[in-house]
Amino acid sequence: MKNNKEEMVKSVKIFGYTYEIDIAYKRIKKPNLELKQRQIEINLPNKYKKINNDIIIEMLLEKMYDAIADKELDIIMEKVRTTLKFAPEDYKIMRLDKRLAKRLANRIIISPDIVKYRKEIIEYVIFYEFCRLKINKSSKKLYETLKQYMPNYENYEYELVGVQY
């Protein structure tokens, strides 16, 4: 007899914390996801038991990251705006291929996947992008500005080695 729950070894990060993924099959019509303390419960309809659910699970996790980014990035953006006393014309949350953020004209585009990282890392990336809007290229002035507002910025850069932003 099959167990009604399927154990999955996969885990994901939210704000630097690891959340284990638990998949349960239930008598429901459509998949859903519940975020609990250090656990993500994904509920799938019973009819999904016999198929590979990787794509469905990936889509649910992407929607979760989108929702968290929509809620949390506004708060971080406002903190950076207030601190630096300038802001981009706009920012947009959008999936980026292999990047956490980028500048486009006078706009910052931020991947919702950024919420996998600690909040300090997110703030650093957003500070960096703001500064890059004002100071057009990587220069001594850019890093002096970062150091003024984020004295430990080098630690964050170290944690992001190999990650584009």
mmCIF file of C-alpha atoms in Angstrom:
data_model
loop_
_atom_site.group_PDB
_atom_site.id
_atom_site.type_symbol
_atom_site.label_atom_id
_atom_site.label_comp_id
_atom_site.label_asym_id
_atom_site.label_seq_id
_atom_site.Cartn_x
_atom_site.Cartn_y
_atom_site.Cartn_z
ATOM 1 C CA MET A 1 0.000 0.000 0.000
ATOM 2 C CA LYS A 2 1.325 3.425 -0.943
ATOM 3 C CA ASN A 3 1.689 6.121 1.665
ATOM 4 C CA ASN A 4 -0.544 9.187 1.125
ATOM 5 C CA LYS A 5 2.536 11.393 1.577
ATOM 6 C CA GLU A 6 5.628 11.375 -0.582
ATOM 7 C CA GLU A 7 8.884 12.355 1.064
ATOM 8 C CA MET A 8 11.064 14.644 -1.020
ATOM 9 C CA VAL A 9 14.663 15.478 -0.176
ATOM 10 C CA LYS A 10 14.510 18.810 -1.949
ATOM 11 C CA SER A 11 14.718 22.029 -0.005
ATOM 12 C CA VAL A 12 14.742 25.711 -0.937
ATOM 13 C CA LYS A 13 15.978 28.938 0.608
ATOM 14 C CA ILE A 14 13.893 31.913 1.693
ATOM 15 C CA PHE A 15 15.800 34.886 3.143
ATOM 16 C CA GLY A 16 18.788 32.613 3.648
ATOM 17 C CA TYR A 17 16.899 30.003 5.681
ATOM 18 C CA THR A 18 16.432 26.454 4.439
ATOM 19 C CA TYR A 19 12.869 25.194 4.074
ATOM 20 C CA GLU A 20 12.230 21.499 3.526
ATOM 21 C CA ILE A 21 9.640 20.634 0.919
ATOM 22 C CA ASP A 22 6.947 18.176 1.899
ATOM 23 C CA ILE A 23 4.601 16.893 -0.784
ATOM 24 C CA ALA A 24 1.174 15.526 0.097
ATOM 25 C CA TYR A 25 -1.491 14.124 -2.200
ATOM 26 C CA LYS A 26 -5.012 15.085 -1.218
ATOM 27 C CA ARG A 27 -8.552 15.131 -2.492
ATOM 28 C CA ILE A 28 -8.286 18.609 -3.987
ATOM 29 C CA LYS A 29 -8.900 19.970 -7.480
ATOM 30 C CA LYS A 30 -5.760 22.031 -7.997
ATOM 31 C CA PRO A 31 -2.261 22.188 -6.520
ATOM 32 C CA ASN A 32 -1.470 24.599 -3.712
ATOM 33 C CA LEU A 33 1.419 25.549 -1.497
ATOM 34 C CA GLU A 34 1.515 26.450 2.173
ATOM 35 C CA LEU A 35 4.480 28.098 3.832
ATOM 36 C CA LYS A 36 4.954 26.859 7.370
ATOM 37 C CA GLN A 37 7.749 27.237 9.883
ATOM 38 C CA ARG A 38 10.872 25.995 8.044
ATOM 39 C CA GLN A 39 8.701 23.827 5.810
ATOM 40 C CA ILE A 40 6.851 24.235 2.551
ATOM 41 C CA GLU A 41 3.874 21.956 2.185
ATOM 42 C CA ILE A 42 2.881 21.335 -1.393
ATOM 43 C CA ASN A 43 -0.521 19.734 -1.796
ATOM 44 C CA LEU A 44 -1.250 17.999 -5.079
ATOM 45 C CA PRO A 45 -4.455 16.353 -6.288
ATOM 46 C CA ASN A 46 -4.485 12.563 -5.904
ATOM 47 C CA LYS A 47 -4.630 12.167 -9.688
ATOM 48 C CA TYR A 48 -1.053 13.601 -9.856
ATOM 49 C CA LYS A 49 0.448 10.607 -7.989
ATOM 50 C CA LYS A 50 1.370 8.720 -11.145
ATOM 51 C CA ILE A 51 3.018 11.560 -13.065
ATOM 52 C CA ASN A 52 6.282 13.439 -12.745
ATOM 53 C CA ASN A 53 5.423 16.583 -10.799
ATOM 54 C CA ASP A 54 8.743 18.429 -11.088
ATOM 55 C CA ILE A 55 7.395 21.117 -13.441
ATOM 56 C CA ILE A 56 4.280 21.714 -11.326
ATOM 57 C CA ILE A 57 6.375 21.957 -8.162
ATOM 58 C CA GLU A 58 8.810 24.355 -9.850
ATOM 59 C CA MET A 59 5.899 26.565 -10.982
ATOM 60 C CA LEU A 60 4.427 26.618 -7.465
ATOM 61 C CA LEU A 61 7.804 27.585 -5.996
ATOM 62 C CA GLU A 62 8.249 30.347 -8.583
ATOM 63 C CA LYS A 63 4.797 31.724 -7.706
ATOM 64 C CA MET A 64 5.790 31.625 -4.036
ATOM 65 C CA TYR A 65 9.006 33.576 -4.718
ATOM 66 C CA ASP A 66 7.026 36.073 -6.828
ATOM 67 C CA ALA A 67 4.553 36.659 -3.978
ATOM 68 C CA ILE A 68 7.297 37.072 -1.357
ATOM 69 C CA ALA A 69 9.225 39.458 -3.632
ATOM 70 C CA ASP A 70 6.088 41.532 -4.318
ATOM 71 C CA LYS A 71 5.557 41.960 -0.595
ATOM 72 C CA GLU A 72 9.101 42.322 0.731
ATOM 73 C CA LEU A 73 11.057 44.142 -1.974
ATOM 74 C CA ASP A 74 8.944 47.266 -1.692
ATOM 75 C CA ILE A 75 10.007 47.594 1.956
ATOM 76 C CA ILE A 76 13.705 47.142 1.103
ATOM 77 C CA MET A 77 13.478 49.529 -1.873
ATOM 78 C CA GLU A 78 11.963 52.205 0.367
ATOM 79 C CA LYS A 79 14.709 51.722 2.963
ATOM 80 C CA VAL A 80 17.408 52.178 0.304
ATOM 81 C CA ARG A 81 15.592 55.177 -1.225
ATOM 82 C CA THR A 82 15.358 56.845 2.179
ATOM 83 C CA THR A 83 18.992 56.134 3.012
ATOM 84 C CA LEU A 84 20.483 57.279 -0.301
ATOM 85 C CA LYS A 85 17.937 60.074 -0.865
ATOM 86 C CA PHE A 86 17.522 59.195 -4.542
ATOM 87 C CA ALA A 87 15.771 56.480 -6.446
ATOM 88 C CA PRO A 88 15.370 55.014 -9.883
ATOM 89 C CA GLU A 89 12.418 56.166 -11.924
ATOM 90 C CA ASP A 90 10.910 52.760 -11.332
ATOM 91 C CA TYR A 91 11.690 49.182 -10.486
ATOM 92 C CA LYS A 92 10.178 45.989 -11.710
ATOM 93 C CA ILE A 93 10.149 42.447 -10.378
ATOM 94 C CA MET A 94 10.763 40.081 -13.256
ATOM 95 C CA ARG A 95 12.418 36.717 -13.810
ATOM 96 C CA LEU A 96 15.978 37.198 -15.025
ATOM 97 C CA ASP A 97 18.075 34.443 -16.508
ATOM 98 C CA LYS A 98 20.991 33.790 -14.123
ATOM 99 C CA ARG A 99 20.900 37.294 -12.577
ATOM 100 C CA LEU A 100 19.551 38.792 -9.385
ATOM 101 C CA ALA A 101 19.180 42.337 -10.703
ATOM 102 C CA LYS A 102 20.086 44.646 -13.550
ATOM 103 C CA ARG A 103 19.741 48.240 -14.630
ATOM 104 C CA LEU A 104 17.821 49.255 -17.687
ATOM 105 C CA ALA A 105 18.007 52.991 -18.439
ATOM 106 C CA ASN A 106 16.820 54.595 -15.191
ATOM 107 C CA ARG A 107 14.995 51.489 -13.964
ATOM 108 C CA ILE A 108 16.088 48.554 -11.833
ATOM 109 C CA ILE A 109 14.855 45.075 -12.619
ATOM 110 C CA ILE A 110 14.990 42.582 -9.765
ATOM 111 C CA SER A 111 14.544 38.831 -10.006
ATOM 112 C CA PRO A 112 12.105 37.388 -7.468
ATOM 113 C CA ASP A 113 14.751 34.707 -6.853
ATOM 114 C CA ILE A 114 16.657 37.332 -4.865
ATOM 115 C CA VAL A 115 14.465 36.430 -1.874
ATOM 116 C CA LYS A 116 16.447 33.199 -1.555
ATOM 117 C CA TYR A 117 19.233 35.291 -0.023
ATOM 118 C CA ARG A 118 19.529 36.880 3.398
ATOM 119 C CA LYS A 119 17.922 40.322 3.690
ATOM 120 C CA GLU A 120 21.347 41.939 4.144
ATOM 121 C CA ILE A 121 22.433 40.479 0.812
ATOM 122 C CA ILE A 122 19.236 41.717 -0.849
ATOM 123 C CA GLU A 123 19.821 45.202 0.571
ATOM 124 C CA TYR A 124 23.402 45.135 -0.675
ATOM 125 C CA VAL A 125 22.352 44.193 -4.227
ATOM 126 C CA ILE A 126 19.708 46.929 -4.260
ATOM 127 C CA PHE A 127 22.161 49.492 -2.802
ATOM 128 C CA TYR A 128 24.645 48.473 -5.478
ATOM 129 C CA GLU A 129 22.099 48.877 -8.276
ATOM 130 C CA PHE A 130 20.974 52.273 -6.938
ATOM 131 C CA CYS A 131 24.581 53.451 -6.765
ATOM 132 C CA ARG A 132 25.237 52.168 -10.273
ATOM 133 C CA LEU A 133 22.375 54.361 -11.508
ATOM 134 C CA LYS A 134 24.062 57.428 -10.071
ATOM 135 C CA ILE A 135 27.668 56.380 -10.679
ATOM 136 C CA ASN A 136 27.697 54.883 -14.159
ATOM 137 C CA LYS A 137 30.600 52.483 -13.907
ATOM 138 C CA SER A 138 32.451 50.414 -11.362
ATOM 139 C CA SER A 139 34.859 52.937 -9.942
ATOM 140 C CA LYS A 140 36.493 53.988 -6.718
ATOM 141 C CA LYS A 141 33.635 56.443 -6.114
ATOM 142 C CA LEU A 142 31.073 53.628 -6.399
ATOM 143 C CA TYR A 143 32.820 51.553 -3.746
ATOM 144 C CA GLU A 144 33.380 54.581 -1.498
ATOM 145 C CA THR A 145 29.652 55.276 -1.664
ATOM 146 C CA LEU A 146 28.826 51.642 -0.883
ATOM 147 C CA LYS A 147 31.266 51.640 2.046
ATOM 148 C CA GLN A 148 29.711 54.825 3.415
ATOM 149 C CA TYR A 149 26.270 53.221 3.667
ATOM 150 C CA MET A 150 27.245 49.554 3.961
ATOM 151 C CA PRO A 151 30.607 49.251 5.728
ATOM 152 C CA ASN A 152 30.538 45.435 5.363
ATOM 153 C CA TYR A 153 29.690 45.411 1.651
ATOM 154 C CA GLU A 154 32.827 43.380 0.857
ATOM 155 C CA ASN A 155 31.475 40.481 2.948
ATOM 156 C CA TYR A 156 28.276 40.511 0.888
ATOM 157 C CA GLU A 157 30.272 40.596 -2.339
ATOM 158 C CA TYR A 158 32.216 37.599 -1.099
ATOM 159 C CA GLU A 159 28.980 35.681 -0.447
ATOM 160 C CA LEU A 160 27.810 36.491 -3.976
ATOM 161 C CA VAL A 161 30.926 35.299 -5.787
ATOM 162 C CA GLY A 162 29.779 33.742 -9.053
ATOM 163 C CA VAL A 163 26.335 35.363 -8.898
ATOM 164 C CA GLN A 164 25.512 38.088 -11.405
ATOM 165 C CA TYR A 165 23.785 41.284 -10.335
#
